[in-house]
Short mmCIF file of C-alpha atoms and ligand atoms in Angstrom, two decimals:
data_model
loop_
_atom_site.label_atom_id
_atom_site.label_comp_id
_atom_site.label_asym_id
_atom_site.label_seq_id
_atom_site.Cartn_x
_atom_site.Cartn_y
_atom_site.Cartn_z
CA MET A 22 0.00 0.00 0.00
CA TYR A 23 2.79 2.41 0.94
CA LEU A 24 4.57 1.60 -2.31
CA GLU A 25 1.48 2.02 -4.47
CA ARG A 26 2.47 5.36 -6.02
CA LEU A 27 5.94 4.04 -6.84
CA LYS A 28 4.54 1.09 -8.77
CA ASN A 29 3.57 3.46 -11.57
CA LEU A 30 7.05 5.00 -11.80
CA LYS A 31 9.69 3.86 -14.23
CA ALA A 32 13.31 3.78 -13.06
CA TYR A 33 15.63 6.17 -14.89
CA LYS A 34 17.52 4.16 -17.50
CA THR A 35 20.93 4.90 -18.92
CA GLU A 36 22.91 3.06 -21.54
CA THR A 37 25.44 0.83 -19.77
CA THR A 38 26.55 -1.76 -22.34
CA PRO A 39 30.35 -1.77 -22.02
CA CYS A 40 31.94 -0.45 -25.22
CA LYS A 41 35.36 0.81 -26.19
CA VAL A 42 33.98 4.10 -27.48
CA LYS A 43 31.30 5.69 -25.30
CA LEU A 44 29.25 8.30 -27.13
CA SER A 45 26.04 7.80 -25.18
CA SER A 46 25.87 10.26 -22.27
CA ASN A 47 26.90 13.66 -23.65
CA GLU A 48 29.85 13.81 -21.30
CA SER A 49 33.00 15.69 -22.23
CA PRO A 50 35.41 13.27 -23.89
CA PHE A 51 38.33 14.94 -22.13
CA ASP A 52 39.57 14.19 -18.62
CA LEU A 53 41.20 16.96 -16.58
CA SER A 54 44.91 17.53 -17.20
CA GLU A 55 47.53 15.93 -14.95
CA LYS A 56 48.44 19.41 -13.78
CA LEU A 57 44.92 20.14 -12.54
CA LYS A 58 44.67 16.68 -10.99
CA GLU A 59 47.87 17.35 -9.07
CA ARG A 60 46.38 20.58 -7.74
CA ILE A 61 43.20 18.73 -6.76
CA LYS A 62 45.26 16.09 -4.97
CA GLU A 63 47.09 18.79 -3.07
CA GLU A 64 43.88 20.45 -1.89
CA ILE A 65 41.71 17.40 -1.37
CA VAL A 66 43.92 16.03 1.44
CA LYS A 67 43.39 19.27 3.36
CA ILE A 68 39.68 18.47 3.78
CA ASN A 69 38.53 17.79 7.33
CA PHE A 70 36.65 14.67 6.36
CA GLN A 71 34.77 14.42 9.65
CA ARG A 72 33.23 17.88 9.11
CA TYR A 73 30.17 18.96 7.15
CA PRO A 74 30.95 21.15 4.17
CA ASP A 75 30.13 24.87 4.05
CA PRO A 76 26.32 24.84 3.70
CA HIS A 77 26.44 27.91 1.46
CA ALA A 78 29.46 26.80 -0.57
CA LYS A 79 30.67 30.38 -0.38
CA GLU A 80 34.04 30.02 -2.08
CA LEU A 81 32.70 27.81 -4.84
CA LYS A 82 29.87 30.24 -5.50
CA GLU A 83 32.32 33.12 -5.73
CA ALA A 84 34.44 31.22 -8.24
CA LEU A 85 31.34 30.26 -10.23
CA ALA A 86 29.92 33.80 -10.22
CA LYS A 87 33.24 35.11 -11.53
CA PHE A 88 33.39 32.35 -14.15
CA VAL A 89 29.89 33.13 -15.46
CA SER A 90 30.45 36.91 -15.34
CA GLU A 91 33.60 36.65 -17.45
CA GLU A 92 32.07 34.16 -19.82
CA GLU A 93 29.01 36.33 -20.43
CA ASN A 94 30.45 39.78 -19.96
CA LEU A 95 27.73 40.46 -17.43
CA GLU A 96 27.51 41.00 -13.69
CA VAL A 97 26.55 37.78 -11.89
CA SER A 98 27.17 37.57 -8.14
CA PRO A 99 27.05 34.65 -5.68
CA GLU A 100 23.59 35.85 -4.53
CA ASN A 101 22.26 35.15 -8.02
CA LEU A 102 23.14 31.45 -7.70
CA VAL A 103 21.54 28.31 -6.31
CA LEU A 104 23.75 25.20 -6.44
CA GLY A 105 22.59 21.65 -6.95
CA ASN A 106 23.95 18.13 -6.87
CA GLY A 107 23.75 18.25 -10.65
CA SER A 108 21.12 20.41 -12.29
CA ASP A 109 18.84 17.38 -11.98
CA GLU A 110 18.53 18.22 -8.32
CA ILE A 111 17.54 21.79 -9.12
CA ILE A 112 14.94 20.58 -11.63
CA HIS A 113 13.49 18.42 -8.86
CA LEU A 114 13.64 21.30 -6.40
CA LEU A 115 11.82 23.67 -8.77
CA ILE A 116 9.10 21.12 -9.53
CA THR A 117 8.67 20.68 -5.77
CA VAL A 118 8.58 24.34 -4.69
CA ILE A 119 7.20 26.42 -7.56
CA GLY A 120 3.50 27.23 -7.65
CA ASP A 121 0.73 24.89 -6.59
CA LEU A 122 1.48 21.16 -6.78
CA LYS A 123 -2.02 20.67 -8.22
CA ASN A 124 -1.08 22.76 -11.25
CA PRO A 125 0.85 21.13 -14.07
CA VAL A 126 4.46 21.26 -15.16
CA MET A 127 4.66 22.26 -18.81
CA TYR A 128 7.36 21.06 -21.22
CA PRO A 129 7.73 19.95 -24.83
CA VAL A 130 8.22 16.35 -25.94
CA PRO A 131 10.71 14.96 -26.72
CA SER A 132 12.97 16.70 -24.23
CA PHE A 133 15.05 15.96 -21.15
CA PRO A 134 13.38 13.07 -19.23
CA MET A 135 13.83 14.52 -15.73
CA TYR A 136 10.96 17.01 -16.15
CA GLN A 137 8.61 14.06 -16.48
CA VAL A 138 10.37 11.88 -13.87
CA SER A 139 10.37 14.56 -11.17
CA SER A 140 6.76 15.54 -11.88
CA ASP A 141 5.71 11.90 -11.51
CA VAL A 142 7.73 11.44 -8.32
CA VAL A 143 5.98 14.34 -6.61
CA GLY A 144 2.65 13.40 -8.22
CA ARG A 145 2.32 16.65 -10.13
CA PRO A 146 0.27 16.80 -13.35
CA LYS A 147 2.07 17.33 -16.65
CA ALA A 148 1.15 19.59 -19.55
CA GLU A 149 3.20 17.98 -22.32
CA PHE A 150 3.07 19.16 -25.92
CA LEU A 151 4.74 17.88 -29.07
CA LEU A 152 7.52 19.55 -31.00
CA ASP A 153 7.06 19.81 -34.77
CA ASP A 154 8.92 17.74 -37.37
CA ASN A 155 11.94 20.03 -37.14
CA PHE A 156 11.86 19.57 -33.33
CA GLN A 157 10.84 23.20 -32.95
CA LEU A 158 8.24 24.61 -30.52
CA THR A 159 4.89 25.49 -32.05
CA GLU A 160 2.49 28.26 -31.17
CA GLU A 161 -0.40 25.73 -31.14
CA GLY A 162 1.44 23.31 -28.85
CA ILE A 163 2.21 26.09 -26.41
CA GLN A 164 -1.38 27.35 -26.47
CA GLU A 165 -2.73 23.84 -25.79
CA ALA A 166 -0.37 23.41 -22.82
CA LEU A 167 -1.21 26.87 -21.46
CA LYS A 168 -4.92 25.96 -21.42
CA GLN A 169 -4.10 23.41 -18.72
CA ASN A 170 -3.06 26.24 -16.44
CA PRO A 171 0.59 25.29 -15.72
CA ASP A 172 2.53 27.07 -13.00
CA ILE A 173 5.96 26.16 -14.29
CA ALA A 174 7.46 25.55 -17.76
CA PHE A 175 10.74 23.92 -18.77
CA PHE A 176 12.57 24.63 -22.03
CA ALA A 177 15.87 22.86 -22.62
CA SER A 178 17.58 25.01 -25.22
CA PRO A 179 19.67 23.59 -26.89
CA ASN A 180 17.28 20.69 -26.45
CA ASN A 181 18.24 17.14 -25.50
CA PRO A 182 17.86 14.72 -27.35
CA THR A 183 17.23 16.78 -30.51
CA GLY A 184 20.25 19.13 -30.36
CA ASN A 185 18.49 22.24 -31.72
CA SER A 186 17.75 25.51 -29.96
CA PHE A 187 14.19 26.69 -29.47
CA ASP A 188 12.59 29.79 -30.95
CA SER A 189 13.20 32.39 -28.25
CA LYS A 190 10.18 34.47 -29.35
CA LEU A 191 7.87 31.57 -28.50
CA ILE A 192 9.57 31.08 -25.13
CA MET A 193 9.16 34.81 -24.48
CA LYS A 194 5.41 34.44 -25.05
CA VAL A 195 5.23 31.92 -22.18
CA ILE A 196 7.34 34.22 -20.02
CA GLU A 197 5.11 37.20 -20.77
CA LYS A 198 2.08 35.15 -19.64
CA GLY A 199 3.70 35.15 -16.19
CA ILE A 200 4.39 31.39 -16.08
CA PHE A 201 7.50 30.55 -14.02
CA THR A 202 9.87 29.62 -16.85
CA VAL A 203 13.01 27.54 -16.53
CA ILE A 204 15.50 27.74 -19.39
CA ASP A 205 17.68 24.66 -19.11
CA GLU A 206 20.97 25.67 -20.73
CA ALA A 207 22.91 22.47 -20.05
CA TYR A 208 24.45 22.69 -23.55
CA ILE A 209 24.80 26.45 -23.88
CA HIS A 210 28.60 26.26 -23.92
CA PHE A 211 28.44 24.56 -27.31
CA SER A 212 25.98 27.03 -28.81
CA ASP A 213 26.55 30.31 -30.63
CA LYS A 214 22.93 31.35 -30.22
CA GLU A 215 21.63 33.87 -27.74
CA ASN A 216 21.00 32.64 -24.20
CA PHE A 217 18.46 33.71 -21.57
CA LEU A 218 20.81 34.90 -18.86
CA LYS A 219 19.96 38.59 -19.27
CA VAL A 220 16.25 37.78 -19.21
CA ALA A 221 16.68 35.70 -16.04
CA LEU A 222 18.46 38.58 -14.31
CA GLU A 223 15.62 40.90 -15.24
CA TYR A 224 12.40 38.87 -14.82
CA ASP A 225 11.02 37.50 -11.55
CA ASN A 226 9.57 34.47 -13.32
CA VAL A 227 12.61 33.33 -15.30
CA VAL A 228 15.59 31.25 -14.18
CA VAL A 229 18.44 29.70 -16.13
CA LEU A 230 19.89 26.27 -15.33
CA ARG A 231 23.45 25.32 -16.17
CA THR A 232 25.74 22.45 -15.27
CA MET A 233 29.39 21.46 -15.19
CA SER A 234 28.43 17.94 -16.31
CA LYS A 235 28.74 18.46 -20.06
CA VAL A 236 31.98 20.40 -19.90
CA GLY A 237 34.23 17.92 -18.14
CA LEU A 238 32.98 17.52 -14.58
CA ALA A 239 30.10 15.03 -14.70
CA SER A 240 31.79 13.11 -11.86
CA ILE A 241 31.42 15.79 -9.19
CA ARG A 242 27.71 16.55 -9.82
CA LEU A 243 27.60 20.32 -9.91
CA GLY A 244 24.68 22.19 -11.40
CA TYR A 245 23.58 25.76 -10.86
CA MET A 246 20.61 28.03 -11.26
CA ILE A 247 20.99 31.71 -12.11
CA ALA A 248 18.18 34.10 -11.18
CA LYS A 249 17.44 37.48 -9.65
CA LYS A 250 18.72 37.69 -6.10
CA ASP A 251 15.27 37.66 -4.41
CA VAL A 252 14.20 34.69 -6.52
CA ALA A 253 17.42 32.77 -5.82
CA ARG A 254 17.14 33.48 -2.07
CA GLU A 255 13.58 32.15 -1.87
CA ILE A 256 14.25 29.02 -3.94
CA ASP A 257 17.42 28.29 -1.97
CA LYS A 258 15.23 27.74 1.11
CA GLY A 259 13.92 24.54 -0.46
CA ARG A 260 17.39 23.12 -1.08
CA LEU A 261 18.60 20.31 1.16
CA PRO A 262 21.39 21.45 3.50
CA PHE A 263 24.90 20.34 2.55
CA ASN A 264 23.80 19.14 -0.91
CA ILE A 265 27.16 20.18 -2.37
CA THR A 266 29.79 17.85 -0.94
CA TYR A 267 33.07 19.08 0.46
CA PRO A 268 35.09 17.39 -2.33
CA THR A 269 32.79 18.95 -4.95
CA GLN A 270 33.31 22.39 -3.44
CA VAL A 271 37.08 21.97 -3.44
CA ILE A 272 37.34 20.48 -6.94
CA GLY A 273 34.79 22.86 -8.44
CA LYS A 274 36.64 25.88 -7.16
CA ILE A 275 40.00 24.71 -8.50
CA VAL A 276 38.67 23.87 -11.94
CA LEU A 277 36.65 27.08 -12.25
CA THR A 278 39.66 29.22 -11.42
CA GLU A 279 42.86 27.46 -12.44
CA GLY A 280 41.21 25.25 -15.09
CA LYS A 281 39.30 27.91 -16.97
CA GLU A 282 41.49 27.94 -20.07
CA GLU A 283 41.55 24.16 -20.17
CA LEU A 284 37.74 23.96 -20.17
CA LYS A 285 37.50 26.59 -22.88
CA SER A 286 39.89 24.83 -25.23
CA GLN A 287 38.11 21.51 -24.67
CA ILE A 288 34.77 23.08 -25.57
CA LYS A 289 36.33 24.54 -28.71
CA ALA A 290 37.72 21.13 -29.68
CA VAL A 291 34.29 19.53 -29.24
CA LYS A 292 32.67 22.16 -31.46
CA GLU A 293 35.26 21.61 -34.18
CA GLU A 294 34.85 17.86 -34.02
CA ARG A 295 31.06 18.23 -34.10
CA LYS A 296 31.35 20.01 -37.44
CA ARG A 297 33.64 17.36 -38.86
CA VAL A 298 31.66 14.32 -37.65
CA MET A 299 28.32 15.73 -38.79
CA GLU A 300 29.73 16.54 -42.23
CA GLU A 301 31.13 13.03 -42.61
CA ILE A 302 27.92 11.31 -41.50
CA SER A 303 25.83 13.59 -43.77
CA LYS A 304 27.67 12.08 -46.73
CA ILE A 305 26.05 8.70 -46.08
CA PRO A 306 22.97 8.82 -48.38
CA SER A 307 20.51 6.86 -46.23
CA VAL A 308 21.28 8.75 -43.00
CA THR A 309 19.69 12.07 -41.98
CA VAL A 310 21.71 14.32 -39.68
CA TYR A 311 19.84 17.01 -37.72
CA PRO A 312 21.37 20.40 -36.88
CA SER A 313 23.00 20.70 -33.46
CA ASP A 314 24.01 23.47 -31.04
CA ALA A 315 25.12 20.89 -28.46
CA ASN A 316 27.95 18.41 -27.81
CA PHE A 317 25.95 15.67 -29.53
CA PHE A 318 23.78 15.33 -32.60
CA LEU A 319 20.77 13.32 -33.64
CA MET A 320 20.72 11.10 -36.72
CA LYS A 321 17.99 9.06 -38.37
CA THR A 322 18.77 5.80 -40.13
CA PRO A 323 16.45 3.39 -42.01
CA ASP A 324 16.39 1.05 -38.98
CA GLY A 325 17.47 2.81 -35.80
CA ASN A 326 17.38 -0.25 -33.52
CA LYS A 327 19.51 -2.21 -35.94
CA THR A 328 22.02 0.62 -36.46
CA HIS A 329 22.36 1.03 -32.70
CA GLN A 330 23.11 -2.70 -32.33
CA GLU A 331 25.51 -2.74 -35.28
CA LEU A 332 27.41 0.16 -33.72
CA ILE A 333 27.69 -1.75 -30.42
CA LYS A 334 29.08 -4.75 -32.33
CA ARG A 335 31.80 -2.42 -33.61
CA GLY A 336 32.56 -1.13 -30.12
CA VAL A 337 30.67 2.17 -30.31
CA LEU A 338 27.95 2.96 -27.78
CA THR A 339 25.37 5.59 -28.79
CA ARG A 340 21.91 6.32 -27.38
CA ASN A 341 18.93 4.80 -29.11
CA MET A 342 16.00 7.23 -29.05
CA SER A 343 13.60 5.16 -31.17
CA HIS A 344 11.18 4.56 -28.28
CA LEU A 345 10.36 8.28 -27.90
CA PRO A 346 7.58 10.18 -29.69
CA LYS A 347 8.79 11.77 -32.97
CA MET A 348 12.07 9.87 -32.59
CA GLU A 349 11.44 6.74 -34.63
CA ASN A 350 14.79 5.38 -35.92
CA CYS A 351 16.69 8.23 -34.27
CA ILE A 352 20.01 7.80 -32.50
CA ARG A 353 21.77 10.39 -30.37
CA VAL A 354 25.55 10.53 -30.75
CA SER A 355 27.82 12.44 -28.37
CA ILE A 356 30.94 14.05 -29.80
CA GLY A 357 34.07 12.25 -28.61
CA ARG A 358 37.81 12.75 -29.01
CA LYS A 359 39.10 12.72 -32.58
CA GLU A 360 40.14 9.06 -32.50
CA GLU A 361 36.79 8.02 -30.99
CA ASN A 362 34.88 9.93 -33.63
CA ASP A 363 37.01 8.30 -36.33
CA GLU A 364 35.96 4.88 -35.00
CA PHE A 365 32.33 5.95 -35.08
CA ILE A 366 32.60 7.30 -38.64
CA LYS A 367 34.38 4.14 -39.76
CA ALA A 368 31.70 1.94 -38.17
CA MET A 369 28.92 3.95 -39.82
CA ARG A 370 30.57 3.66 -43.24
CA GLU A 371 30.92 -0.09 -42.75
CA ILE A 372 27.28 -0.47 -41.74
CA PHE A 373 26.00 1.55 -44.69
CA THR A 374 28.02 0.12 -47.56
C1 PLP B 424 22.47 16.45 -18.82
C2 PLP B 424 21.34 17.37 -18.68
C3 PLP B 424 20.98 17.91 -17.44
C4 PLP B 424 21.47 17.36 -16.13
O1 PLP B 424 22.70 17.61 -15.83
P1 PLP B 424 23.32 17.30 -14.40
O2 PLP B 424 23.86 18.60 -14.00
O3 PLP B 424 24.34 16.27 -14.69
O4 PLP B 424 22.25 16.80 -13.48
C5 PLP B 424 19.99 18.86 -17.39
N1 PLP B 424 19.33 19.24 -18.48
C6 PLP B 424 19.60 18.72 -19.69
C7 PLP B 424 18.85 19.19 -20.87
C8 PLP B 424 20.60 17.76 -19.83
O5 PLP B 424 20.83 17.20 -21.01
#
C-alpha cells in the first residue's frame, strides 16, 4: 500500500553496455589535465573529512559567479546562484517548490526526461506538448499546454535529445504570460545562439539552469541556477542542507579558477569535431543528420534499432531514441575525441556500404 504510487514510476535508464567508445551520455570526452589533478590532490587532502561542508558553498559560488560573469560579460554575483547536486537536483527542487502542486508542469516532448520523472515522483500533473517535425516549438502546442493552467514551464535550449535551440520568441510568449519559466541551458557552452541569462536577471519568473556535467565535470555533480537575487534566495530555502559535498566544493573551485582555459579549449575542440563528424555522417545517403548546437547530434537511419546494435558490435555505444515520440529510428551521438569519432565514422561507413 505504501509503495502504491511508486509502482507506476519507471526507473531512470541509462545506456550501460560496455563499449570501447562511449558516445552515449553527452559527457565531455576529455579528462582533466595531470596538472589540474595534481592541484586537486594537493587540496583534497586538506579536507577535514569528519566535518560537514560549508552549507552555502561560499568560495565555490564566488568562483562560479566570476566564471559566469567573465564568460558572459555580465555581472553575476554569488547571490544570483543556487547550487545543486547536478542540475537534476535543481529541476526536482523547482518542480517541488514552484506554484501549486495541483497545477501542471509544462514542457515539450521529446525533451530531457527529468521534467517528467520529477513531476511523476511528486505526483504533479504534466502539460506535455509535441515539438514539430523540425523539433521546434509550435504556437499551437504552447497554447494547448497553457490551457491546462501550468505554474511552471521547462525549455531545454539547446534541447536534448534533438540538439536544436528553441525559438526564443515563443519562449518569451510563455514568459510574458507570467508562467514561471526555466530555461535549461545544459548545452549552452556549445551554442553560438543567444541565451536567456539577461532575461533571467531581469524577470522574476525566469531562471536559467546550467551544469558542469557536459563540460568535463560530470563526476562531481555540480549544477547551478541563475536568477534574480530575491528569486534565488527564496528558492534556496527549499534546497537540502549540505547538498554540495566538500570534495565537490574543493574540486569545483579549482577547476573554475585554475582550469578555466583548459575547459575553454576543450569546448572549442568539441565544437570543431562536431562540425567534422556531422559533415562526414551527412555524406552517407541513407542517413539524416539534424542540426546541433550541443555536444551531440541526432541522426535518423532506415532502422534505428539495428544501427544502434551494429554500432555496439563495432565497439561504439550511442543512445537509441527510437522509443520516444517523434524519434522513430533516431540515434543520439555524443561528440568524442578525434580518434573516438574516427571509430564511429568508420563503423557507420561499414554499416552503410
Ligand atoms: C544532462 C542534462 C541535465 C542534467 O545535468 P546534471 O547537472 O548532470 O544533473 C539537465 N538538463 C539537460 C537538458 C541535460 O541534457
